[in-house]
Coordinates of C-alpha atoms and ligand atoms in Angstrom, one line a residue:
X1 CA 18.5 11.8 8.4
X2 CA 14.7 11.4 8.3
X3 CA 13.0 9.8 5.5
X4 CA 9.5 8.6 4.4
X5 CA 9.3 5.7 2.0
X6 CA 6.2 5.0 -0.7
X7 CA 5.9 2.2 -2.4
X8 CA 3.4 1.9 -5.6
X9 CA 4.5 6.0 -5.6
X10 CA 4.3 6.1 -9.7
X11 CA 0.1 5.7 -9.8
X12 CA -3.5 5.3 -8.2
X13 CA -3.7 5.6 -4.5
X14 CA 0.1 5.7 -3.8
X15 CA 0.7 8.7 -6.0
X16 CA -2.1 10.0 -3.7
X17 CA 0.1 9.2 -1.0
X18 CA 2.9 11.3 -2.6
X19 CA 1.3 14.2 -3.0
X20 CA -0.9 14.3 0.4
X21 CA 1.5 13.4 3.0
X22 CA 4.6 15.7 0.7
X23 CA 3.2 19.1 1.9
X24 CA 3.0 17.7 5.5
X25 CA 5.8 15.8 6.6
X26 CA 7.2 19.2 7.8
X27 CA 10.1 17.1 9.6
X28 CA 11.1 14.5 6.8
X29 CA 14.5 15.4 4.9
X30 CA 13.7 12.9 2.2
X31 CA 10.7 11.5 0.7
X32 CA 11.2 8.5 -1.3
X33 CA 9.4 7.0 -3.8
X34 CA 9.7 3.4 -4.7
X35 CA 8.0 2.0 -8.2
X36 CA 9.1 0.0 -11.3
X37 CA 8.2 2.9 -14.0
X38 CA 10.8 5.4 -13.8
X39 CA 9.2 8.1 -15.7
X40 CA 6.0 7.4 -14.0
X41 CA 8.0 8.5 -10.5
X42 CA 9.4 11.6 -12.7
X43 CA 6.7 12.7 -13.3
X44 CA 4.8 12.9 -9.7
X45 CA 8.5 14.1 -8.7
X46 CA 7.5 17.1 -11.5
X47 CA 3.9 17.4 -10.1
X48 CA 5.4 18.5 -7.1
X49 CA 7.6 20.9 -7.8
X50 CA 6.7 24.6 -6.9
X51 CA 5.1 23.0 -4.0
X52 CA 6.0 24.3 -0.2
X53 CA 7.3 20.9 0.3
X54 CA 10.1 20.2 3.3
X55 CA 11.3 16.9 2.0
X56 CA 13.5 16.5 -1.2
X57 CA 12.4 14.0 -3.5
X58 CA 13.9 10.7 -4.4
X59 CA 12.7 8.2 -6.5
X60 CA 13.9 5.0 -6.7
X61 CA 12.7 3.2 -9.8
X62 CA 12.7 -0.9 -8.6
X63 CA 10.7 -4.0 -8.8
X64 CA 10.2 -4.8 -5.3
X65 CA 9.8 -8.3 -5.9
X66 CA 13.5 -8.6 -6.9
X67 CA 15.9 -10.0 -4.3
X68 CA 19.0 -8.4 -5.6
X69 CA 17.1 -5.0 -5.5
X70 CA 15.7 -5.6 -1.8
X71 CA 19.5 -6.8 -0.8
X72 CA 20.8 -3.6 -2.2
X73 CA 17.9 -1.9 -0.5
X74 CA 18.7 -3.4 2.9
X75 CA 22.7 -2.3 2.5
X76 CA 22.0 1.3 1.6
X77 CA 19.6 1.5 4.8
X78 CA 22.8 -0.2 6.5
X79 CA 25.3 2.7 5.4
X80 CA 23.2 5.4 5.6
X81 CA 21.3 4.5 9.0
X82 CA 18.5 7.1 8.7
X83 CA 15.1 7.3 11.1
X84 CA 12.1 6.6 9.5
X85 CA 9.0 8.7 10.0
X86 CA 6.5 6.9 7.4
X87 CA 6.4 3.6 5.3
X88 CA 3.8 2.9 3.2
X89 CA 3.4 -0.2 1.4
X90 CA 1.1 0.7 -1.0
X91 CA 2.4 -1.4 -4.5
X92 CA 0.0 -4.5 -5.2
X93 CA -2.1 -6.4 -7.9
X94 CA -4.7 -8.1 -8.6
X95 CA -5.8 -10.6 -11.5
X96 CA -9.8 -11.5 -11.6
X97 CA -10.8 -14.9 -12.5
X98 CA -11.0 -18.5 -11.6
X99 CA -7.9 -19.8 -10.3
X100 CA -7.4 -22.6 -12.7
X101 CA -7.5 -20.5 -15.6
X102 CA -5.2 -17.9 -14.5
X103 CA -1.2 -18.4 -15.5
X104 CA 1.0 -19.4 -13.1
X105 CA 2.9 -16.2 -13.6
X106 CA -0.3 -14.2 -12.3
X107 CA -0.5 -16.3 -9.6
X108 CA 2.8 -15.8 -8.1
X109 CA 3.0 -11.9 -9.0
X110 CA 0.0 -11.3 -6.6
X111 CA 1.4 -13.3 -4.0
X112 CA 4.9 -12.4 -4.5
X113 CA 4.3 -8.6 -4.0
X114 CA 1.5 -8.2 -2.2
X115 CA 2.5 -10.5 0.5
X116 CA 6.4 -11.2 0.3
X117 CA 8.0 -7.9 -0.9
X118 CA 5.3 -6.0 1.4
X119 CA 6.4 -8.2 4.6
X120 CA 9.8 -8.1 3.7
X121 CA 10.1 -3.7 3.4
X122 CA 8.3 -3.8 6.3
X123 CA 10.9 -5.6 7.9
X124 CA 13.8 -3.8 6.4
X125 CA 12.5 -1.0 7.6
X126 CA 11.6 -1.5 10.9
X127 CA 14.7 -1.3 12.7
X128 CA 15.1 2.4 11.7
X129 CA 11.5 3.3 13.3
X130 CA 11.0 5.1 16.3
X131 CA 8.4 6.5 18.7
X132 CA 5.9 8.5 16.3
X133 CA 7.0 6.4 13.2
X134 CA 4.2 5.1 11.0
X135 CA 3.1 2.2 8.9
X136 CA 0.4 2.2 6.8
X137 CA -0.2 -1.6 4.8
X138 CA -2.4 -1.3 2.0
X139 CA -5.2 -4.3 2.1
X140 CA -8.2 -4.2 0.6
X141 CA -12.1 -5.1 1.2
X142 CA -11.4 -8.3 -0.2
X143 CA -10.0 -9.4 2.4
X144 CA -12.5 -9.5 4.5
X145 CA -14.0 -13.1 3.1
X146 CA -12.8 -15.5 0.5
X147 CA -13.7 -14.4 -3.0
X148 CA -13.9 -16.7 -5.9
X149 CA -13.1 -15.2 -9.0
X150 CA -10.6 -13.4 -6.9
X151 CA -9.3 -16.0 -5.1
X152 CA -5.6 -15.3 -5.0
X153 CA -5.5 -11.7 -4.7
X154 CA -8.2 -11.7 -1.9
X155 CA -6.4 -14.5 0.2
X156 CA -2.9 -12.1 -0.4
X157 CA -5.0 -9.0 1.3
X158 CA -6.3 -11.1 3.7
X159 CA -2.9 -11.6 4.6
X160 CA -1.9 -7.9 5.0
X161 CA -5.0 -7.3 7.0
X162 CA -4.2 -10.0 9.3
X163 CA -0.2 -9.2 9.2
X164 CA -1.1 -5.5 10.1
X165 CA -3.0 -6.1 12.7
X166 CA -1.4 -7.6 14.8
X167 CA 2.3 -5.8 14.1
X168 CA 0.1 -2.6 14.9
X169 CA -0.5 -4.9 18.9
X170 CA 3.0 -5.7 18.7
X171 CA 4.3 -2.3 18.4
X172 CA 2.0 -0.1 20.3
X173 CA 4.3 -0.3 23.2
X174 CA 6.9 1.1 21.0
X175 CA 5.1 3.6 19.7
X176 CA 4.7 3.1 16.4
X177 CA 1.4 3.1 14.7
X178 CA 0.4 0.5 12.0
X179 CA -2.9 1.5 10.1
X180 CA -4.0 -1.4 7.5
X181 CA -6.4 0.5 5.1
X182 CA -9.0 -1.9 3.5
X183 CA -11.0 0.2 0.3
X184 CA -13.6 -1.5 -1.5
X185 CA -13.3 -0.8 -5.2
X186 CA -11.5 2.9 -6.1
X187 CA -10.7 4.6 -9.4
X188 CA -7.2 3.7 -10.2
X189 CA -6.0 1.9 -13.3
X190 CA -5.5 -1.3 -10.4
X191 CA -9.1 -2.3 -11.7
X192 CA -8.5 -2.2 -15.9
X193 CA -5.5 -4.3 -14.9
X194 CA -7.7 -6.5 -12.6
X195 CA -10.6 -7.2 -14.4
X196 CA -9.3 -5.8 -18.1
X197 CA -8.5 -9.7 -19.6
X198 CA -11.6 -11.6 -17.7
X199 CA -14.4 -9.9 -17.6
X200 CA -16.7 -7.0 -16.3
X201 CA -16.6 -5.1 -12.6
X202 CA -19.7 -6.1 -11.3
X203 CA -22.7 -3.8 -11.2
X204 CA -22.0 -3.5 -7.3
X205 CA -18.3 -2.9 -7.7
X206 CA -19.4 0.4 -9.5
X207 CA -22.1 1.1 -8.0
X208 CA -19.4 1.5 -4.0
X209 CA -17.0 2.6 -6.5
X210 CA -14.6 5.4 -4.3
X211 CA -12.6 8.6 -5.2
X212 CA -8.5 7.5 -5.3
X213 CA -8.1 11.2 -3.1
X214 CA -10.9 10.7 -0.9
X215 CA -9.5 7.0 0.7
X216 CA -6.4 8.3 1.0
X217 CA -7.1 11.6 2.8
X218 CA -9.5 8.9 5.1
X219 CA -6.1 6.6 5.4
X220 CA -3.9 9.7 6.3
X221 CA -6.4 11.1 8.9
X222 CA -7.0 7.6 10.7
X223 CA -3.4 6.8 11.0
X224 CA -2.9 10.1 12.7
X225 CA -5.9 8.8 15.0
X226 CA -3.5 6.1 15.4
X227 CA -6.4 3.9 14.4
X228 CA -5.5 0.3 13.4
X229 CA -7.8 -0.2 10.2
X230 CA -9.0 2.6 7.9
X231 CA -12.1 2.2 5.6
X232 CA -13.4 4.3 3.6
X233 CA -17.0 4.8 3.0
X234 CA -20.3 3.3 4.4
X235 CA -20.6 0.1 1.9
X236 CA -17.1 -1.0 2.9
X237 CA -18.1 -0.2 6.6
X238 CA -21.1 -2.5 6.6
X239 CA -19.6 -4.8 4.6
X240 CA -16.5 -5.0 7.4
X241 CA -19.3 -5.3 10.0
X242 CA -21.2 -8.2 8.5
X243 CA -17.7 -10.0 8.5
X244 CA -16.9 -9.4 11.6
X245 CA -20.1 -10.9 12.7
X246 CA -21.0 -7.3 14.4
X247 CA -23.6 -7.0 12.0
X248 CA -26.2 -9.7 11.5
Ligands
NAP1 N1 -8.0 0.2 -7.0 C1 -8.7 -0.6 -6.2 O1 -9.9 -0.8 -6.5 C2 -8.1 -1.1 -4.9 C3 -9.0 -1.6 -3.9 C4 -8.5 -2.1 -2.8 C5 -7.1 -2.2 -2.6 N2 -6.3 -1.8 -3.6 C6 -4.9 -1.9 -3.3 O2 -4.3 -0.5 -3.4 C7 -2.9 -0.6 -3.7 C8 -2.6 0.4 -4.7 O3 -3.3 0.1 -5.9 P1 -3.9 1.2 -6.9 O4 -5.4 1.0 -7.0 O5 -3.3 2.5 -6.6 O6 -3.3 0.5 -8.3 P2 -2.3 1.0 -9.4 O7 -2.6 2.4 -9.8 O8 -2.2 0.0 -10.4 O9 -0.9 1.1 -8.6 C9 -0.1 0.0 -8.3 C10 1.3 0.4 -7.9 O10 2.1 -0.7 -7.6 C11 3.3 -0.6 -8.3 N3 3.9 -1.9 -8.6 C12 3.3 -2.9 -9.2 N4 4.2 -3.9 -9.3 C13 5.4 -3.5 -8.7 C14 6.6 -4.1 -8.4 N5 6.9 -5.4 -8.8 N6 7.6 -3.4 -7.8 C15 7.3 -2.1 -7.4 N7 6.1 -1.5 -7.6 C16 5.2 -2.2 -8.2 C17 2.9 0.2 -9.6 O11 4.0 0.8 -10.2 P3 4.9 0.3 -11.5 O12 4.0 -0.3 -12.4 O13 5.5 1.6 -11.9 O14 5.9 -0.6 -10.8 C18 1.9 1.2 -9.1 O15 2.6 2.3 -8.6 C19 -2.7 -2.1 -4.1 O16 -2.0 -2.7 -3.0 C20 -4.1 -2.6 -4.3 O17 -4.1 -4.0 -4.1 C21 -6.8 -1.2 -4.8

């Protein structure tokens, strides 16, 4: 059997995943949608229906940061021993403000999924990859220098950038491309929950502000490039340039 995974599947960007890569994954049995809100992953299941779709929909409502849920994850790979065309991790959060007055709690989420439950799918998954299989980790702009303000969430993308890249070196050989997608801001409810309890997005941050189904039609298109970072838009490309000292 050949399945797709998506995590973050229930809203924002990896909804948009759902519903781009559902019409074309012509050789996928079963596309699989991984969030916590289970009415949420209903109702993109719903949104697709009607649609010429191959793959049969599954949604699998869990918090990824759970270890009983990613050990019970791990077994039902074990039994059912299917080939994996696509992962993407696309579940995260952010919390804006200065470290010391965040809650511990906030802390630890950001770090918890965007870092440990993404590297840990990734490497529950891998072993059921192939030649042609995909990866696409979901980073961000941030992490492309140390934010304050931001501090956490951008050191946690900085992370999946840096993790990404280099898994995509390791497994060239093998034939399996890893794109790490880094957007600058984009409309998804990601930024009410980001910046909702401590303050404004920044006049900037709306002004570079990018359409949720026009970074992921970019993502989809540069992983079948078999390109190893996607980035939407020219503010987020200069901005990439300047940090990688290409641009001075
Ligand atoms: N929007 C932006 O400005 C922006 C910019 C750069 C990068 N990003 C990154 O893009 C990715 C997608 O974010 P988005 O903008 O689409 O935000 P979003 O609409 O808030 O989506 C976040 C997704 O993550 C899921 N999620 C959160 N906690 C989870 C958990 N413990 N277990 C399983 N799923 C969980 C949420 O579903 P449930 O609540 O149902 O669990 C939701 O589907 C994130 O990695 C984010 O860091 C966003």
């Amino acid at each position: 059997m050949n399945i797709a995974i998506i995590t973050g599947a229930s809203s924002g960007m990896g909804k948009e995943f759902v519903l781009k890569l559902a019409p074309i994954l012509r050789k996928t049995d079963e596309l699989w949608l991984i969030a916590r809100n289970s009415e949420k992953l209903e109702e993109v299941e719903n949104a697709l229906k009607g649609m010429n779709i191959v793959p049969e929909i599954k949604v699998f409502p869990m918090d990824i940061t759970d270890e009983n849920k990613l050990k019970q994850f791990t077994e039902a790979m074990m039994i059912l021993n299917p080939k994996i065309s696509v992962l993407v991790n696309c579940a995260g959060v952010g919390t804006y403000g200065a470290f010391d007055k965040q809650s511990r709690e906030e802390t630890t989420e950001m770090v918890r999924l965007n870092v440990l439950a993404l590297t840990q799918l990734t490497k529950i998954c891998l072993p059921y990859m192939r030649k042609g299989s995909k990866i696409i980790q979901v980073a961000s702009g941030a992490a492309f220098r140390p934010q304050p303000e931001f501090a956490v969430y951008a050191a946690s993308k900085a992370y999946v950038y840096s993790f990404g890249r280099a898994l995509a070196k390791e497994l060239k050989q093998r034939g399996i491309v890893v794109t790490t997608v880094c957007p600058g801001p984009v409309e998804t409810p990601f930024l009410e929950h980001a910046y909702g309890r401590y303050g404004e997005l920044s006049k900037l941050k709306k002004l570079v502000m990018a359409n949720t189904e026009k970074v992921v039609a970019q993502a989809i298109k540069d992983c079948k490039k078999k390109k190893e970072v996607s980035i939407y838009g020219l503010p987020m490309k200069l901005l990439y340039g300047l940090s990688r000292g290409v641009i001075r």
